[in-house]
mmCIF file of C-alpha atoms in Angstrom:
data_model
loop_
_atom_site.group_PDB
_atom_site.id
_atom_site.type_symbol
_atom_site.label_atom_id
_atom_site.label_comp_id
_atom_site.label_asym_id
_atom_site.label_seq_id
_atom_site.Cartn_x
_atom_site.Cartn_y
_atom_site.Cartn_z
ATOM 1 C CA ARG U 728 21.594 49.903 54.621
ATOM 2 C CA GLU U 729 19.186 48.829 51.842
ATOM 3 C CA PRO U 730 20.636 47.486 48.717
ATOM 4 C CA PRO U 731 20.358 49.550 45.901
ATOM 5 C CA SER U 732 17.503 48.909 43.070
ATOM 6 C CA ALA U 733 17.916 48.091 39.597
ATOM 7 C CA ALA U 734 17.285 51.444 38.376
ATOM 8 C CA GLN U 735 20.121 52.512 40.636
ATOM 9 C CA LEU U 736 22.597 49.944 39.455
ATOM 10 C CA ARG U 737 21.626 50.517 35.751
ATOM 11 C CA SER U 738 22.804 54.397 35.925
ATOM 12 C CA ALA U 739 26.430 55.168 36.823
ATOM 13 C CA SER U 740 25.475 58.056 39.093
ATOM 14 C CA GLY U 741 23.371 56.313 41.550
ATOM 15 C CA GLY U 742 19.828 57.609 40.339
ATOM 16 C CA ARG U 743 20.752 60.919 40.076
ATOM 17 C CA ARG U 744 20.270 62.856 37.013
ATOM 18 C CA ALA U 745 23.788 62.407 35.217
ATOM 19 C CA GLY U 746 25.169 64.726 32.422
ATOM 20 C CA PRO U 747 26.818 63.093 29.379
ATOM 21 C CA GLN U 748 29.097 60.276 30.150
ATOM 22 C CA ARG U 749 32.320 60.425 28.508
ATOM 23 C CA THR U 750 34.274 57.551 27.860
ATOM 24 C CA LEU U 751 38.293 57.184 27.156
ATOM 25 C CA GLY U 752 39.169 55.438 24.602
ATOM 26 C CA ALA U 753 38.651 51.595 24.634
ATOM 27 C CA ARG U 754 38.484 51.563 28.761
ATOM 28 C CA PRO U 755 36.075 49.150 29.732
ATOM 29 C CA ALA U 756 33.635 50.253 32.555
ATOM 30 C CA MET U 757 34.086 49.568 36.014
ATOM 31 C CA ALA U 758 32.461 46.310 37.387
ATOM 32 C CA LEU U 759 29.350 46.892 39.574
ATOM 33 C CA PRO U 760 29.492 45.513 42.994
ATOM 34 C CA LYS U 761 27.471 42.608 43.617
ATOM 35 C CA PHE U 762 24.990 42.241 46.485
ATOM 36 C CA GLY U 763 24.327 38.844 47.559
ATOM 37 C CA MET U 764 24.051 36.632 50.716
ATOM 38 C CA LYS U 765 27.111 36.273 52.565
ATOM 39 C CA SER U 766 28.212 32.849 53.318
ATOM 40 C CA LYS U 767 28.544 32.235 57.282
ATOM 41 C CA ALA U 768 32.253 31.449 56.981
ATOM 42 C CA ALA U 769 33.054 34.481 55.545
ATOM 43 C CA GLY U 770 30.813 36.722 57.834
ATOM 44 C CA THR U 771 32.642 35.636 60.824
ATOM 45 C CA LYS U 772 35.575 37.260 61.986
ATOM 46 C CA THR U 773 38.707 35.376 63.282
ATOM 47 C CA ALA U 774 39.888 37.203 66.925
ATOM 48 C CA MET U 775 43.246 39.158 66.765
ATOM 49 C CA LYS U 776 46.217 37.719 68.747
ATOM 50 C CA ALA U 777 46.851 39.633 71.826
ATOM 51 C CA MET U 778 49.902 42.046 71.484
ATOM 52 C CA LYS U 779 52.708 41.070 73.587
ATOM 53 C CA ALA U 780 53.442 43.651 76.471
ATOM 54 C CA LYS U 781 56.243 45.831 76.104
ATOM 55 C CA ARG U 782 59.444 44.636 77.679
ATOM 56 C CA VAL U 783 60.888 47.067 80.557
ATOM 57 C CA PRO U 784 63.953 48.611 79.742
ATOM 58 C CA LYS U 785 67.014 47.384 81.824
ATOM 59 C CA ILE U 786 69.315 50.076 80.883
ATOM 60 C CA ALA U 787 68.739 53.703 82.084
ATOM 61 C CA ARG U 788 69.368 56.570 79.879
ATOM 62 C CA GLY U 789 69.429 60.398 79.990
ATOM 63 C CA ARG U 790 69.416 63.177 82.505
ATOM 64 C CA PHE U 791 68.189 61.257 85.255
ATOM 65 C CA ALA U 792 69.584 57.918 84.560
ATOM 66 C CA LYS U 793 71.290 57.435 87.803
ATOM 67 C CA SER U 794 68.559 58.597 89.718
ATOM 68 C CA GLN U 795 66.469 55.912 88.066
ATOM 69 C CA VAL U 796 69.064 52.951 88.752
ATOM 70 C CA LEU U 797 69.662 54.045 92.581
ATOM 71 C CA SER U 798 65.710 54.233 92.992
ATOM 72 C CA GLY U 799 65.443 50.566 91.404
ATOM 73 C CA LYS U 800 63.568 51.523 88.072
ATOM 74 C CA ARG U 801 66.160 50.547 86.024
ATOM 75 C CA GLU U 802 69.010 47.980 86.678
ATOM 76 C CA LYS U 803 72.237 50.044 85.565
ATOM 77 C CA THR U 804 73.344 53.055 83.280
ATOM 78 C CA VAL U 805 74.543 53.443 79.965
ATOM 79 C CA GLY U 806 78.041 52.996 81.411
ATOM 80 C CA GLY U 807 77.624 50.023 83.536
ATOM 81 C CA VAL U 808 76.923 51.300 86.835
ATOM 82 C CA LYS U 809 74.601 49.582 89.336
ATOM 83 C CA ALA U 810 72.781 50.741 92.167
ATOM 84 C CA ASP U 811 75.589 49.406 94.710
ATOM 85 C CA GLY U 812 78.107 51.775 92.727
ATOM 86 C CA LEU U 813 75.930 55.180 93.290
ATOM 87 C CA MET U 814 75.152 57.352 96.415
ATOM 88 C CA LYS U 815 73.972 60.834 96.740
ATOM 89 C CA ASN U 816 76.263 63.597 97.368
ATOM 90 C CA LYS U 817 75.896 66.351 100.211
ATOM 91 C CA ARG U 818 73.653 68.359 97.610
ATOM 92 C CA GLY U 819 71.196 65.173 96.918
ATOM 93 C CA LYS U 820 72.396 64.578 93.340
ATOM 94 C CA VAL U 821 73.008 60.896 92.810
ATOM 95 C CA VAL U 822 76.679 60.155 91.715
ATOM 96 C CA SER U 823 79.199 57.408 91.079
ATOM 97 C CA LYS U 824 80.864 56.285 94.242
ATOM 98 C CA ARG U 825 84.108 56.001 92.201
ATOM 99 C CA MET U 826 84.151 59.058 90.643
ATOM 100 C CA SER U 827 83.269 61.217 93.776
ATOM 101 C CA ALA U 828 85.958 59.447 95.638
ATOM 102 C CA ARG U 829 88.714 60.097 92.696
ATOM 103 C CA ALA U 830 87.346 63.809 92.971
ATOM 104 C CA ARG U 831 87.862 63.903 96.609
ATOM 105 C CA ARG U 832 91.459 62.615 96.222
ATOM 106 C CA PHE U 833 92.643 65.228 93.619
ATOM 107 C CA TYR U 834 90.630 68.212 95.486
ATOM 108 C CA HIS U 835 94.075 68.623 97.676
ATOM 109 C CA ASN U 836 95.791 69.692 94.380
ATOM 110 C CA VAL U 837 93.472 73.009 94.075
ATOM 111 C CA GLU U 838 92.645 73.394 97.442
ATOM 112 C CA PRO U 839 95.299 75.882 98.393
ATOM 113 C CA TRP U 840 94.571 78.176 95.291
ATOM 114 C CA ILE U 841 90.764 77.855 96.200
ATOM 115 C CA GLU U 842 91.416 78.991 99.726
ATOM 116 C CA SER U 843 93.507 81.809 98.528
ATOM 117 C CA ILE U 844 90.617 83.030 96.301
ATOM 118 C CA VAL U 845 88.323 83.081 99.163
ATOM 119 C CA GLU U 846 90.800 84.831 101.222
ATOM 120 C CA ALA U 847 91.229 87.458 98.660
ATOM 121 C CA ARG U 848 87.666 88.216 97.858
ATOM 122 C CA GLN U 849 87.214 88.763 101.732
ATOM 123 C CA ALA U 850 90.031 90.980 101.777
ATOM 124 C CA LEU U 851 89.157 93.129 98.487
ATOM 125 C CA HIS U 852 85.199 92.996 100.113
ATOM 126 C CA THR U 853 84.182 91.142 96.728
ATOM 127 C CA LYS U 854 80.398 90.383 96.422
ATOM 128 C CA GLY U 855 78.736 88.277 93.399
ATOM 129 C CA PHE U 856 80.065 86.949 90.376
ATOM 130 C CA VAL U 857 83.693 88.229 89.621
ATOM 131 C CA LEU U 858 85.550 86.677 86.531
ATOM 132 C CA ILE U 859 89.454 86.069 87.853
ATOM 133 C CA ASN U 860 91.738 87.829 85.614
ATOM 134 C CA GLY U 861 88.685 89.012 83.691
ATOM 135 C CA LYS U 862 88.607 92.190 81.421
ATOM 136 C CA THR U 863 87.707 94.563 84.762
ATOM 137 C CA LEU U 864 89.929 95.959 87.208
ATOM 138 C CA VAL U 865 88.164 93.920 90.010
ATOM 139 C CA GLY U 866 88.763 90.688 88.478
ATOM 140 C CA LYS U 867 92.500 91.880 87.549
ATOM 141 C CA ALA U 868 92.778 92.837 91.459
ATOM 142 C CA LEU U 869 91.129 89.742 92.456
ATOM 143 C CA TYR U 870 93.882 87.553 90.750
ATOM 144 C CA VAL U 871 96.997 89.635 91.470
ATOM 145 C CA LYS U 872 95.726 89.776 95.459
ATOM 146 C CA ALA U 873 94.932 85.628 95.288
ATOM 147 C CA LYS U 874 98.561 85.285 93.753
ATOM 148 C CA ALA U 875 100.230 87.044 96.251
ATOM 149 C CA ILE U 876 98.234 85.089 99.196
ATOM 150 C CA TYR U 877 98.705 81.475 97.316
ATOM 151 C CA ALA U 878 102.597 82.439 97.187
ATOM 152 C CA GLU U 879 102.668 83.143 100.540
ATOM 153 C CA ARG U 880 101.159 79.862 101.621
ATOM 154 C CA ARG U 881 103.557 78.245 99.624
ATOM 155 C CA ARG U 882 106.587 79.789 101.089
ATOM 156 C CA ARG U 883 105.389 79.244 104.389
ATOM 157 C CA ALA U 884 104.472 75.575 103.841
ATOM 158 C CA GLY U 885 107.802 74.914 102.372
ATOM 159 C CA ALA U 886 109.538 76.642 105.120
ATOM 160 C CA SER U 887 107.666 74.524 107.695
ATOM 161 C CA ALA U 888 108.517 71.373 105.691
ATOM 162 C CA ALA U 889 112.336 71.971 105.649
ATOM 163 C CA ALA U 890 112.584 72.987 109.519
ATOM 164 C CA SER U 891 110.808 69.691 110.154
ATOM 165 C CA SER U 892 113.117 67.763 107.916
ATOM 166 C CA ALA U 893 116.479 69.520 109.175
ATOM 167 C CA PRO U 894 118.357 67.343 111.458
ATOM 168 C CA SER U 895 118.445 68.685 115.259
ATOM 169 C CA ALA U 896 121.658 70.353 116.524
ATOM 170 C CA GLU U 897 121.494 68.379 119.781
ATOM 171 C CA PRO U 898 123.110 64.837 119.499
ATOM 172 C CA VAL U 899 121.047 61.956 119.944
ATOM 173 C CA GLN U 900 122.264 59.855 122.903
ATOM 174 C CA GLN U 901 122.465 55.921 122.544
ATOM 175 C CA PRO U 902 121.564 53.735 125.150
ATOM 176 C CA VAL U 903 124.794 52.074 126.902
ATOM 177 C CA ALA U 904 124.993 48.196 126.743
ATOM 178 C CA ALA U 905 126.257 46.860 129.834
#
């Protein structure tokens, strides 16, 4: 780009025809730019410093956190679980070994009720989602049937446990020492 001519510098409008100029009070006019030779030192730019690489996070967060830890992309989860504390369950979901073992231990508390529900659904020929003891008649019937089956199982289990723990009628013979 060429430097402006002297006539352009004199007119405030840059050489175009200008209308009447207005001045606001005693405000000084803006200083005009000076076009001259740049010194060599000012012309050379210093190279920008290279940015540091972004640090890869070690802690996995979010929905697929456990999956990332198990695959080795992250070191541990927010809860501190490392890859050796994780496993895949039978559905293929990555779960904590400790929590899975805990759930297996406590499942026996609800297992008889779940089996009773399954049996009641088969007896009533129930298909699809039915809310147990919900507002519908089918849901109410399912609950009543499951409760009856559950009570029968508990009664049978109690009777068999009592029979096995009761002392036998036959006297136990002790070996005679000679």
